[in-house]
């Protein structure tokens, strides 16, 4: 494929050019990928907009499937001029070809900021020819030059081969020394355009048409040339341009010999000529509506509402093809063609909303600056505020933003935009949770939400209540979420809201199923940015319900996808989760490495909720290491109002750890008031997970004679949903029983605690349970490492999918990898575990289910 500046507005144009020879194999793609690829190329009208990553996965599958027959070299020249959709696909596949017989070779200008490849990508910066080679090349193409002119060309070319060949053709010896200095690109363009004066009028006009055309069809060039000249032309009229080495004709196609020739021809044609050419091209292009409309717009001066309406429909087609960047450009052009300020603003705002969703705040701001708002459109300033809000990641505490969102929601509600008002208030509630807003602000958000009179089961209303007052309203919301989990109607968007909401109140037993539903849908749709965020939330929930292997799997994939989609907050969040899991399993060095990496990201972002999560992760890791004073120092930061990690919405997540760290570091008095206050706020009906933590904390703080009742309450039926928390209760209870000289009674809870810790891989706590058992008069055999524990999270994920019966191709589609990469990982899995086929995986993975199951 070759990037061409005139074709940059055609989504997937370059990709279609490259994949054309392979498209007969597209029938073998899985249906969703096949539909996405055909929709991207305008060959199939998909029901919904295919995400760019789904198109990219289809491309990867097509390349790697074809490469099993013979290796493939995929060349992308002039990548700086590729259409954005094609470039995004290349960026995706460039990071996934390590195990496949596919080589991607990309050429681009030095000043182009590329995101292709990764740290392992080979990069070669091309330098100019050395002096000797430059002289040989110049003498071969322009022998007999006067010494002074030869010296000048060598100096100005600076070793650039194109300049050494083309400068002598464009500038004669006579008067060349008097030419003004120009940058090399300008000099080359002038060298090409200087050849126009020697060409016949027909050849010049046909060159101008070729420069303005966004295709390579010789028929289109000749037909449009006839319309511009008003006389018949034929292919021979291009012969002088071929002889002047400006173009090449290959069968039915005509191309410039270099992109700078096109640029030179474009600049040489005056505006009136270019408009005539675009009008002529629009008249002859009949079978490609979007190209026709683009040329019509280029030929139009001033507003044209009919054409603007056509551009609206073109933008809708671009969205159906997954070309969001293209839709933004089309809407911006539609705005230029609009005759009224309101129509122009509406189109610019739609484009800005897409730019915000795409994560391009600079583009969004440029579009918003062009929008003229007046009193005739009361929603325009609210839509602008919404764009700016959703384009920002979770950030530092800024009460003014929450107040503004409440005000905008009231205006939207008054204007009849109830859906927008709900979204604004949900965002305000999220900001309350992210940034530790005051109780007063939270109360105002809730009051505003109540004024919307939403149904009680509306997911956003439930979410607003949860994010504003997770502890106080948790019990009531838990019942609502339970009911919705039993009667839901398979809506992945709603499932995502409810899953995140359940996490916020500590209802992890409910959130997992919602988040699994959402992640499956996002994976199928190719929405990798949203998937990264949901995988973090799912991993967080799986940690609490005891599926630590699943949690680490989600965290690893979340980091990978968030890095790929520039989701810095979720890279940090998932890395914090990795730190916590590593610490709970006793991998202290790895835990701190993850924590340090996350901390550098969090400080750059400035998000207090992530800093609070980080302290919880460091706290539990220190407890595992037996460093309770260090754990106390980490965790008390959540409760110190002047500390950047202070966050009242997240404090209860670290309550059990804080109490344990305080009790065993001699700071019990400091936490009594904390646990009393949290019990008061969560009354009369705390979420079961938090209620279990309360019982654990109260047992640790109680006088010896009073502790047993709290242990037994904490070990009630609900505790079975939280294996790690239950095992900690059992360990503490067994230790208390032993200290009460009830060693025989202590052994059963200590045995159960040991077995749960062993199943989880919580080695520091396993060791403690064994010590307590030994002190009670019973010895335990050492825990045996399982074969699957030698696998990386990604390898384990692939092995689990293989056990489910998925083929390599199906696993690749699920994980956005090539099937060859999946095969490579399976080979490593077999080598690590000592098996020789898939059939050996099931018994090895038998121990990966979490203790609660």
Coordinates of C-alpha atoms in Angstrom, one line a residue, residues 92-295:
X92 CA -2.6 -2.8 15.7
X93 CA -1.1 -5.6 13.6
X94 CA 2.4 -4.2 14.0
X95 CA 2.4 -5.3 17.6
X96 CA 1.1 -8.8 16.9
X97 CA 3.3 -10.4 14.2
X98 CA 6.1 -11.8 16.2
X99 CA 5.1 -15.5 15.8
X100 CA 3.9 -15.3 12.2
X101 CA 5.7 -15.5 8.8
X102 CA 4.6 -12.0 8.0
X103 CA 7.0 -9.0 7.7
X104 CA 5.6 -5.5 7.9
X105 CA 7.9 -3.0 6.2
X106 CA 6.9 0.7 6.7
X107 CA 8.5 3.8 5.2
X108 CA 7.6 7.3 6.4
X109 CA 9.1 10.8 6.7
X110 CA 11.4 11.6 9.5
X111 CA 9.1 14.2 11.0
X112 CA 6.1 11.9 11.2
X113 CA 5.3 10.9 14.8
X114 CA 4.7 7.1 14.5
X115 CA 2.9 4.8 16.9
X116 CA 3.7 1.7 14.9
X117 CA 5.4 -1.3 16.5
X118 CA 6.7 -1.7 20.0
X119 CA 10.1 -1.8 21.8
X120 CA 11.2 -4.8 19.8
X121 CA 10.5 -3.3 16.4
X122 CA 13.6 -2.8 14.2
X123 CA 13.9 0.9 13.2
X124 CA 16.3 2.2 10.5
X125 CA 16.7 6.0 10.1
X126 CA 17.8 6.5 6.5
X127 CA 20.7 8.8 5.9
X128 CA 21.8 10.5 2.7
X129 CA 24.3 9.0 0.3
X130 CA 28.0 9.6 1.2
X131 CA 29.9 12.0 -1.0
X132 CA 31.4 9.4 -3.4
X133 CA 28.1 7.6 -4.0
X134 CA 26.3 11.0 -4.5
X135 CA 28.8 12.0 -7.1
X136 CA 28.5 8.6 -8.9
X137 CA 24.6 8.9 -9.0
X138 CA 24.7 12.5 -10.2
X139 CA 27.2 11.8 -12.9
X140 CA 25.3 8.8 -14.1
X141 CA 22.1 10.8 -14.6
X142 CA 23.5 14.2 -15.5
X143 CA 26.9 13.7 -17.2
X144 CA 28.9 16.7 -18.3
X145 CA 27.5 19.3 -15.9
X146 CA 29.7 22.4 -15.5
X147 CA 31.8 22.1 -12.3
X148 CA 30.1 24.9 -10.5
X149 CA 26.6 23.6 -11.2
X150 CA 27.6 20.1 -10.3
X151 CA 29.1 21.3 -7.0
X152 CA 25.9 23.2 -6.3
X153 CA 23.6 20.2 -7.0
X154 CA 25.7 18.0 -4.7
X155 CA 25.6 20.5 -1.9
X156 CA 21.8 21.2 -2.2
X157 CA 20.9 17.5 -2.5
X158 CA 22.8 16.6 0.7
X159 CA 22.9 13.0 -0.4
X160 CA 19.2 12.8 -1.2
X161 CA 18.9 10.4 -4.2
X162 CA 15.7 11.8 -5.5
X163 CA 17.2 15.3 -5.5
X164 CA 20.4 14.1 -7.3
X165 CA 18.3 12.6 -10.1
X166 CA 15.6 15.3 -10.4
X167 CA 17.2 18.6 -9.7
X168 CA 19.4 18.6 -12.9
X169 CA 16.3 17.8 -15.0
X170 CA 14.3 20.7 -13.6
X171 CA 17.0 23.4 -13.7
X172 CA 19.3 24.2 -16.6
X173 CA 22.8 25.5 -16.2
X174 CA 21.8 28.9 -17.5
X175 CA 20.8 31.2 -14.6
X176 CA 20.7 28.3 -12.1
X177 CA 23.2 30.0 -9.9
X178 CA 21.0 33.0 -9.5
X179 CA 18.0 31.0 -8.3
X180 CA 16.9 31.9 -4.7
X181 CA 17.5 29.4 -1.9
X182 CA 14.6 27.1 -1.2
X183 CA 14.2 24.1 1.2
X184 CA 14.9 20.8 -0.6
X185 CA 11.2 19.9 -0.8
X186 CA 10.4 23.2 -2.3
X187 CA 13.4 23.0 -4.7
X188 CA 12.2 19.6 -5.9
X189 CA 8.7 20.7 -6.4
X190 CA 10.0 23.7 -8.4
X191 CA 12.1 21.3 -10.4
X192 CA 9.1 19.2 -11.3
X193 CA 6.8 22.2 -12.0
X194 CA 9.5 23.8 -14.3
X195 CA 8.9 21.0 -16.8
X196 CA 5.3 22.1 -17.3
X197 CA 6.3 25.1 -19.6
X198 CA 7.6 22.7 -22.2
X199 CA 4.4 20.6 -22.3
X200 CA 1.3 21.1 -24.6
X201 CA -1.8 22.6 -23.0
X202 CA -3.6 19.2 -23.1
X203 CA -0.8 17.4 -21.2
X204 CA -0.6 20.2 -18.6
X205 CA -4.4 20.0 -18.0
X206 CA -4.4 16.2 -17.7
X207 CA -1.5 16.5 -15.2
X208 CA -3.6 18.9 -13.2
X209 CA -6.6 16.5 -13.3
X210 CA -4.4 13.6 -12.2
X211 CA -3.2 15.7 -9.2
X212 CA -6.7 16.5 -8.0
X213 CA -8.1 13.0 -8.6
X214 CA -8.3 10.7 -5.6
X215 CA -8.0 7.6 -7.7
X216 CA -5.7 6.2 -10.4
X217 CA -8.2 5.6 -13.1
X218 CA -6.8 6.7 -16.5
X219 CA -10.4 6.8 -17.9
X220 CA -11.4 9.2 -15.1
X221 CA -8.5 11.5 -15.9
X222 CA -9.2 11.5 -19.7
X223 CA -12.9 12.0 -19.3
X224 CA -12.5 14.9 -16.8
X225 CA -9.8 16.4 -18.9
X226 CA -12.1 16.5 -21.9
X227 CA -14.8 18.3 -19.8
X228 CA -12.2 20.9 -18.5
X229 CA -10.6 21.5 -21.9
X230 CA -13.9 21.4 -23.9
X231 CA -12.3 19.2 -26.5
X232 CA -11.5 15.5 -27.1
X233 CA -8.3 14.1 -25.6
X234 CA -6.7 10.7 -25.9
X235 CA -4.0 8.7 -24.1
X236 CA -1.3 10.1 -26.5
X237 CA -1.9 13.5 -25.0
X238 CA -0.2 12.2 -21.9
X239 CA 2.9 11.0 -23.8
X240 CA 4.9 14.3 -23.2
X241 CA 4.3 14.1 -19.5
X242 CA 5.6 10.5 -19.5
X243 CA 8.6 11.6 -21.5
X244 CA 9.2 14.3 -18.9
X245 CA 9.3 11.6 -16.2
X246 CA 6.4 13.1 -14.3
X247 CA 4.0 10.2 -14.5
X248 CA 3.8 6.6 -15.3
X249 CA 1.0 4.7 -17.1
X250 CA 0.4 1.1 -16.2
X251 CA -2.5 -0.3 -18.2
X252 CA -5.6 1.5 -17.1
X253 CA -3.9 3.4 -14.3
X254 CA -1.9 6.6 -14.2
X255 CA 0.4 7.5 -11.3
X256 CA 2.9 10.2 -10.5
X257 CA 6.5 9.1 -10.2
X258 CA 6.8 10.7 -6.8
X259 CA 4.3 12.3 -4.3
X260 CA 6.2 15.6 -4.7
X261 CA 5.2 15.7 -8.4
X262 CA 1.5 15.6 -7.4
X263 CA 2.2 18.4 -4.9
X264 CA 4.0 20.5 -7.5
X265 CA 1.1 20.0 -10.0
X266 CA -1.5 20.9 -7.4
X267 CA 0.3 24.2 -6.6
X268 CA 0.9 25.0 -10.2
X269 CA -2.9 24.9 -11.0
X270 CA -4.8 28.0 -10.1
X271 CA -8.0 27.9 -7.9
X272 CA -10.4 28.3 -10.8
X273 CA -8.8 25.4 -12.7
X274 CA -8.9 23.1 -9.6
X275 CA -12.6 23.9 -9.1
X276 CA -13.4 23.0 -12.7
X277 CA -11.5 19.8 -12.4
X278 CA -13.3 18.8 -9.2
X279 CA -16.7 19.6 -10.8
X280 CA -15.7 17.5 -13.8
X281 CA -14.6 14.5 -11.7
X282 CA -17.9 14.8 -9.6
X283 CA -19.8 14.5 -12.9
X284 CA -18.1 11.4 -14.2
X285 CA -17.7 9.4 -10.9
X286 CA -21.0 7.6 -10.7
X287 CA -20.4 4.3 -8.8
X288 CA -18.6 5.7 -5.7
X289 CA -21.0 8.1 -4.0
X290 CA -18.5 9.3 -1.3
X291 CA -15.8 10.2 -3.8
X292 CA -18.4 12.0 -5.9
X293 CA -19.5 14.0 -3.0
X294 CA -16.0 14.9 -2.0
X295 CA -15.3 16.3 -5.4

